[in-house]
Short mmCIF file of C-alpha atoms in Angstrom, two decimals:
data_model
loop_
_atom_site.label_atom_id
_atom_site.label_comp_id
_atom_site.label_asym_id
_atom_site.label_seq_id
_atom_site.Cartn_x
_atom_site.Cartn_y
_atom_site.Cartn_z
CA MET A 289 14.45 10.53 -10.87
CA LYS A 290 13.57 13.64 -8.85
CA PHE A 291 13.38 13.10 -5.10
CA LEU A 292 10.10 14.06 -3.42
CA ASP A 293 9.40 13.20 0.20
CA GLN A 294 6.07 14.97 0.81
CA ALA A 295 2.83 14.99 -1.13
CA LYS A 296 -0.79 15.97 -0.48
CA ILE A 297 -3.47 13.82 -2.11
CA TYR A 298 -7.23 13.32 -2.08
CA VAL A 299 -8.73 9.84 -1.66
CA ARG A 300 -12.33 8.68 -1.86
CA SER A 301 -13.69 5.18 -1.54
CA GLY A 302 -16.62 4.04 -3.66
CA ASP A 303 -20.28 4.37 -2.74
CA GLY A 304 -22.28 1.23 -2.22
CA GLY A 305 -24.62 0.11 -4.99
CA ASP A 306 -28.35 0.69 -4.69
CA GLY A 307 -30.82 -2.00 -3.80
CA VAL A 308 -33.82 -2.37 -6.12
CA THR A 309 -37.54 -2.92 -5.84
CA ALA A 310 -38.61 -5.78 -8.11
CA PHE A 311 -41.32 -8.47 -8.19
CA ARG A 312 -41.35 -11.88 -9.76
CA ARG A 313 -44.04 -12.24 -12.42
CA GLU A 314 -43.70 -15.51 -14.30
CA LYS A 315 -46.48 -17.32 -16.13
CA TYR A 316 -46.13 -20.79 -14.62
CA ILE A 317 -45.09 -19.79 -11.08
CA GLU A 318 -48.09 -19.85 -8.81
CA PHE A 319 -46.99 -17.24 -6.33
CA GLY A 320 -45.06 -14.11 -7.24
CA GLY A 321 -43.29 -11.97 -4.73
CA PRO A 322 -40.46 -9.50 -4.11
CA ASP A 323 -37.09 -10.45 -5.56
CA GLY A 324 -35.11 -7.19 -5.65
CA GLY A 325 -31.41 -7.81 -4.98
CA ASN A 326 -28.98 -5.87 -2.79
CA GLY A 327 -26.39 -3.43 -4.08
CA GLY A 328 -22.70 -4.31 -4.22
CA ARG A 329 -20.02 -2.89 -1.95
CA GLY A 330 -18.00 0.15 -3.06
CA GLY A 331 -14.27 -0.09 -3.66
CA ASP A 332 -11.78 0.47 -0.81
CA ILE A 333 -8.72 2.75 -0.84
CA ILE A 334 -5.71 0.66 0.20
CA PHE A 335 -2.11 1.77 0.67
CA GLU A 336 0.71 -0.75 0.25
CA ALA A 337 4.44 -0.34 0.92
CA VAL A 338 6.59 -1.74 -1.88
CA PRO A 339 10.40 -2.05 -1.87
CA ASN A 340 11.08 -0.86 -5.42
CA LEU A 341 10.09 2.78 -4.81
CA ASN A 342 12.17 5.43 -3.06
CA THR A 343 10.36 8.70 -3.81
CA LEU A 344 6.84 10.15 -3.87
CA ILE A 345 7.35 11.85 -7.23
CA ASP A 346 4.40 9.97 -8.79
CA PHE A 347 2.01 11.88 -6.53
CA ARG A 348 3.10 15.21 -7.98
CA TYR A 349 1.24 14.35 -11.18
CA THR A 350 -1.69 12.39 -9.73
CA GLN A 351 -3.30 13.82 -6.61
CA HIS A 352 -6.84 12.41 -6.78
CA PHE A 353 -7.71 8.75 -6.24
CA ARG A 354 -11.30 7.55 -6.40
CA ALA A 355 -12.65 4.02 -6.17
CA ARG A 356 -15.69 2.93 -8.19
CA LYS A 357 -19.23 2.61 -6.93
CA GLY A 358 -20.63 -0.85 -6.29
CA GLY A 359 -23.04 -2.30 -8.82
CA ASN A 360 -26.78 -1.89 -8.32
CA GLY A 361 -28.92 -4.89 -7.46
CA ALA A 362 -31.33 -6.46 -9.95
CA GLY A 363 -34.40 -8.62 -10.07
CA SER A 364 -34.33 -12.39 -9.47
CA ASP A 365 -32.43 -11.71 -6.21
CA ARG A 366 -29.29 -10.68 -8.07
CA THR A 367 -26.75 -8.79 -5.95
CA GLY A 368 -24.72 -6.02 -7.58
CA ALA A 369 -21.01 -6.60 -8.20
CA ALA A 370 -18.57 -5.33 -5.58
CA ALA A 371 -16.19 -2.68 -6.93
CA GLN A 372 -12.46 -3.37 -7.02
CA ALA A 373 -10.25 -1.73 -4.43
CA VAL A 374 -7.81 0.98 -5.50
CA VAL A 375 -4.32 -0.04 -4.27
CA ILE A 376 -1.93 2.90 -3.97
CA LYS A 377 1.72 1.80 -3.87
CA VAL A 378 4.12 3.89 -1.79
CA PRO A 379 7.78 3.53 -0.77
CA VAL A 380 8.69 1.65 2.40
CA GLY A 381 8.90 4.17 5.23
CA THR A 382 5.92 6.28 4.13
CA GLN A 383 3.80 7.84 6.84
CA ILE A 384 0.18 8.79 6.17
CA MET A 385 -0.80 11.98 7.99
CA ASP A 386 -4.18 13.66 8.36
CA ASP A 387 -4.80 17.00 6.68
CA ASP A 388 -3.59 18.77 9.84
CA ARG A 389 -0.13 17.25 9.17
CA GLU A 390 0.12 16.19 12.82
CA THR A 391 -2.21 13.20 13.25
CA LEU A 392 -0.50 9.98 12.18
CA LEU A 393 -2.96 7.64 10.45
CA ALA A 394 -0.57 4.86 9.38
CA ASP A 395 3.15 4.09 9.24
CA LEU A 396 4.10 1.75 6.40
CA ASP A 397 7.57 0.86 7.63
CA GLU A 398 7.80 -2.70 6.25
CA ALA A 399 7.66 -4.03 2.71
CA GLY A 400 4.26 -5.57 1.97
CA LYS A 401 2.50 -3.75 4.79
CA ARG A 402 -1.03 -2.67 3.80
CA ILE A 403 -3.63 -0.39 5.33
CA THR A 404 -7.24 0.17 4.29
CA LEU A 405 -7.54 3.90 4.75
CA CYS A 406 -11.08 4.41 3.35
CA ARG A 407 -13.65 1.63 3.35
CA GLY A 408 -16.09 1.39 0.50
CA GLY A 409 -19.74 1.99 1.31
CA ASP A 410 -22.02 -0.99 1.91
CA GLY A 411 -24.63 -1.81 -0.69
CA GLY A 412 -28.27 -0.93 -0.04
CA PHE A 413 -30.88 -3.62 0.61
CA GLY A 414 -33.32 -4.65 -2.10
CA ASN A 415 -36.99 -5.17 -1.30
CA ALA A 416 -36.50 -8.96 -1.03
CA ASN A 417 -34.60 -8.28 2.19
CA TYR A 418 -37.74 -6.80 3.79
CA LYS A 419 -40.07 -9.66 2.95
CA SER A 420 -41.75 -11.15 6.02
CA SER A 421 -44.87 -13.05 7.00
CA THR A 422 -46.68 -9.79 7.64
CA ASN A 423 -45.24 -7.82 4.74
CA ARG A 424 -45.61 -9.98 1.64
CA ALA A 425 -45.02 -7.26 -0.92
CA PRO A 426 -42.53 -4.70 0.46
CA ARG A 427 -41.81 -1.80 -1.80
CA ARG A 428 -38.89 -0.52 0.18
CA SER A 429 -35.32 -0.59 -1.15
CA ASP A 430 -32.33 1.39 0.08
CA LYS A 431 -29.69 3.51 -1.54
CA GLY A 432 -26.09 2.41 -1.10
CA TRP A 433 -24.07 3.87 1.76
CA PRO A 434 -21.63 6.62 0.75
CA GLY A 435 -17.90 5.99 0.75
CA GLU A 436 -15.32 7.87 2.79
CA GLU A 437 -13.25 10.78 1.55
CA ARG A 438 -10.38 12.82 2.95
CA TRP A 439 -7.31 14.86 2.12
CA ILE A 440 -4.10 13.35 3.47
CA TRP A 441 -0.38 14.03 3.49
CA LEU A 442 2.18 11.41 2.57
CA ARG A 443 5.58 11.84 4.21
CA LEU A 444 8.51 9.62 3.34
CA LYS A 445 11.08 8.75 5.98
CA LEU A 446 13.88 6.74 4.46
CA ILE A 447 14.75 3.42 6.04
CA ALA A 448 18.44 3.52 6.94
CA ASP A 449 20.68 2.14 9.67
CA VAL A 450 23.04 5.11 9.91
CA GLY A 451 22.24 8.81 9.59
CA LEU A 452 25.04 11.06 8.35
CA VAL A 453 24.80 14.55 9.86
CA GLY A 454 27.06 17.57 9.98
CA MET A 455 27.65 21.12 8.82
CA PRO A 456 27.76 21.97 5.11
CA ASN A 457 31.10 21.05 3.49
CA ALA A 458 31.99 18.61 6.26
CA GLY A 459 32.72 15.98 3.60
CA LYS A 460 29.56 13.91 4.01
CA SER A 461 28.99 13.39 0.29
CA THR A 462 32.63 12.46 -0.24
CA PHE A 463 32.42 9.95 2.60
CA LEU A 464 29.25 8.41 1.16
CA SER A 465 30.82 8.08 -2.29
CA VAL A 466 33.91 6.39 -0.81
CA VAL A 467 32.14 3.80 1.32
CA SER A 468 29.27 2.92 -1.05
CA ALA A 469 28.28 2.90 -4.70
CA ALA A 470 26.25 6.10 -4.28
CA ARG A 471 27.34 9.01 -6.45
CA PRO A 472 26.17 12.23 -4.78
CA LYS A 473 27.09 15.65 -6.09
CA ILE A 474 30.45 16.85 -4.70
CA ALA A 475 31.66 20.44 -4.95
CA ASP A 476 33.63 23.00 -2.95
CA TYR A 477 30.64 25.13 -1.95
CA PRO A 478 27.94 24.66 0.74
CA PHE A 479 24.65 22.83 0.22
CA THR A 480 25.73 20.71 -2.74
CA THR A 481 23.41 18.05 -1.29
CA LEU A 482 19.85 19.27 -1.79
CA HIS A 483 18.01 16.06 -0.97
CA PRO A 484 18.80 12.87 0.99
CA GLN A 485 21.06 10.23 -0.51
CA LEU A 486 21.15 6.53 0.36
CA GLY A 487 24.14 4.22 0.10
CA VAL A 488 24.67 0.57 1.02
CA VAL A 489 27.93 -0.23 2.80
CA ARG A 490 28.91 -3.89 2.47
CA LEU A 491 31.72 -5.13 4.70
CA SER A 492 31.34 -8.83 3.97
CA MET A 493 28.92 -11.33 2.46
CA THR A 494 26.80 -11.24 5.62
CA GLU A 495 27.46 -7.74 6.95
CA GLU A 496 26.02 -4.58 5.44
CA PHE A 497 24.21 -1.44 6.51
CA VAL A 498 22.39 1.43 4.83
CA ILE A 499 23.63 4.98 5.36
CA ALA A 500 21.56 8.12 4.70
CA ASP A 501 23.22 11.45 3.90
CA ILE A 502 21.02 14.49 4.48
CA PRO A 503 21.68 18.13 3.49
CA GLY A 504 23.99 20.03 5.82
CA LEU A 505 22.59 21.80 8.87
CA ILE A 506 23.48 25.30 10.02
CA GLU A 507 22.66 27.34 13.09
CA GLY A 508 18.95 28.12 13.24
CA ALA A 509 17.96 25.21 11.00
CA HIS A 510 15.18 24.22 13.42
CA GLU A 511 13.63 27.65 12.73
CA GLY A 512 13.88 27.26 8.95
CA THR A 513 17.31 28.77 8.31
CA GLY A 514 19.12 27.28 5.29
CA LEU A 515 17.36 24.14 4.18
CA GLY A 516 15.75 23.85 7.60
CA THR A 517 15.14 20.53 9.31
CA ARG A 518 12.73 19.13 6.74
CA PHE A 519 15.09 16.27 5.92
CA LEU A 520 15.94 15.31 9.50
CA GLY A 521 12.90 13.03 9.46
CA HIS A 522 14.89 10.73 7.20
CA VAL A 523 17.27 9.84 10.03
CA GLU A 524 14.61 9.34 12.72
CA ARG A 525 14.55 5.61 12.00
CA CYS A 526 18.34 5.21 12.08
CA ALA A 527 20.04 3.13 14.74
CA VAL A 528 23.17 5.31 14.86
CA LEU A 529 24.09 8.87 13.94
CA LEU A 530 27.48 9.46 12.33
CA HIS A 531 28.44 13.06 13.05
CA LEU A 532 31.05 14.20 10.55
CA ILE A 533 33.03 17.34 11.46
CA ASP A 534 35.35 19.32 9.21
CA GLY A 535 38.65 19.21 11.09
CA ALA A 536 40.33 21.65 8.71
CA ALA A 537 37.81 24.39 9.53
CA GLY A 538 39.30 24.82 13.00
CA ASN A 539 36.20 25.52 15.11
CA VAL A 540 35.39 21.84 15.64
CA VAL A 541 33.80 22.22 19.09
CA ASP A 542 31.47 25.00 17.91
CA ALA A 543 30.48 22.92 14.88
CA TRP A 544 29.69 19.91 17.09
CA ARG A 545 27.65 22.02 19.52
CA THR A 546 25.70 23.66 16.69
CA ILE A 547 24.56 20.33 15.25
CA ARG A 548 23.76 18.89 18.68
CA HIS A 549 21.62 21.96 19.42
CA GLU A 550 19.70 21.59 16.17
CA LEU A 551 19.09 17.87 16.81
CA THR A 552 17.78 18.65 20.29
CA GLU A 553 15.49 21.44 19.07
CA TYR A 554 14.13 19.24 16.28
CA GLY A 555 13.09 16.50 18.71
CA GLY A 556 11.93 13.13 17.42
CA GLY A 557 14.42 11.38 19.71
CA LEU A 558 17.40 12.30 17.49
CA ALA A 559 19.43 13.78 20.32
CA ASP A 560 19.12 10.51 22.27
CA LYS A 561 20.41 8.27 19.49
CA PRO A 562 23.92 6.78 19.77
CA GLU A 563 26.41 9.12 18.13
CA ILE A 564 29.75 8.34 16.52
CA ILE A 565 31.90 11.46 16.06
CA ALA A 566 34.40 11.50 13.22
CA LEU A 567 36.88 14.33 12.64
CA ASN A 568 37.24 14.44 8.87
CA LYS A 569 39.88 15.91 6.52
CA ASN A 570 42.86 14.71 8.52
CA ASP A 571 44.94 15.07 5.37
CA ALA A 572 44.40 18.86 5.50
CA MET A 573 45.70 19.22 9.09
CA THR A 574 49.15 18.98 10.63
CA PRO A 575 49.62 16.21 13.22
CA GLN A 576 49.68 18.85 15.97
CA GLU A 577 46.43 20.44 14.78
CA ALA A 578 44.72 17.07 14.43
CA SER A 579 45.76 15.98 17.92
CA ALA A 580 44.75 19.26 19.58
CA ARG A 581 41.36 19.45 17.86
CA ARG A 582 40.64 15.82 18.60
CA ARG A 583 41.39 16.31 22.32
CA ALA A 584 39.24 19.45 22.46
CA LEU A 585 36.33 17.66 20.81
CA GLU A 586 36.61 14.65 23.11
CA LYS A 587 36.63 16.92 26.14
CA ALA A 588 33.53 18.81 24.95
CA SER A 589 31.54 15.76 23.88
CA GLY A 590 32.71 13.26 26.47
CA ALA A 591 33.00 10.63 23.76
CA LYS A 592 35.77 9.08 21.71
CA VAL A 593 36.50 10.90 18.44
CA VAL A 594 37.64 9.01 15.35
CA LEU A 595 40.18 10.71 13.10
CA ILE A 596 39.58 10.03 9.38
CA SER A 597 40.15 11.37 5.90
CA ALA A 598 37.40 10.44 3.46
CA ALA A 599 39.47 11.67 0.51
CA THR A 600 42.49 9.44 1.29
CA HIS A 601 40.50 6.64 3.02
CA GLN A 602 42.60 7.06 6.17
CA GLY A 603 40.77 5.55 9.17
CA VAL A 604 37.67 4.77 7.11
CA PRO A 605 37.81 0.92 7.34
CA GLU A 606 38.15 1.07 11.14
CA LEU A 607 35.25 3.54 11.35
CA LEU A 608 33.02 1.29 9.22
CA ARG A 609 33.77 -1.68 11.47
CA THR A 610 32.81 0.37 14.54
CA ILE A 611 29.56 1.44 12.87
CA GLN A 612 28.71 -2.13 11.80
CA ASP A 613 29.24 -3.48 15.31
CA GLN A 614 26.99 -0.81 16.85
CA VAL A 615 24.26 -1.23 14.23
CA THR A 616 24.27 -5.02 14.67
CA ALA A 617 24.02 -4.74 18.46
CA ILE A 618 21.21 -2.15 18.39
CA ARG A 619 19.14 -4.00 15.78
CA GLN A 620 19.52 -7.21 17.81
CA GLU A 621 18.27 -5.43 20.92
CA GLU A 622 15.26 -4.17 18.94
CA ARG A 623 14.45 -7.69 17.75
CA ASP A 624 14.80 -9.09 21.28
CA SER A 625 12.45 -6.44 22.65
CA LEU A 626 9.80 -7.39 20.10
CA ALA A 627 10.13 -11.13 20.76
#
């Protein structure tokens, strides 16, 4: 299935049904009178987050969603039928933005979460509604109220615990394929990953976390260079960032600083997230090179650097345990803050 994380669609709720002007005229009823019923309510536009979707590809082929108009009223005080709501199913993590692409209308970040974006119009009153002691035969009835309409943007931000960031060819796809059942494209040229990949890492029956691999970043990505920062939104919800650096490339400090600069320029709180730094491709370095580059990176970042090789699995189990412990602690703090 093709991955699509942005889509622009048009939604319109249904108009309310019209009220009617009607009078009762029956042979054996002594007094007649107004009996025009009210119109029914128009259909709503509702968005619902469902767990079995992970892309917005369906909205590439269907961009217009319209709810039906409510039924018109009828004589004998009969109210028109209310129109059914149109329920639009979207992946968990979908944000609904206004047409300006800046105003957030709703954030469907939990499975089953629903939002009524456009309310259907109310039905118009029939003439029976205007009957009074001084107006015995009203001939007034109202049209139904119009529904709401708008153009909106849907933006998907994947729900993951760990965001995998780094320069192109840092070994992110290889790492993801080793630690999970995901099968991303792996090749010896930059930008083999063209869209985000998700993988579930399971350490035990009760311990697991979701890791998101996004396309590699290069200098100037926040200005649109390369693939830009379009996909960085997919790691905004992560608890931890795993920064993978190609140790065999040599310029490990420059690579780390480049990614940190892009995260800071992007914003969204990414630069403030806890970061685990892993120096990858240890199998392609001599012990002296690995030790020197690790020390240089620790001095520049002020944090501990983990030495791993995704290809040979060296240091990977210990790294996964560190990640699991941090994710568990951060998620627990989030739950405690909401309690």
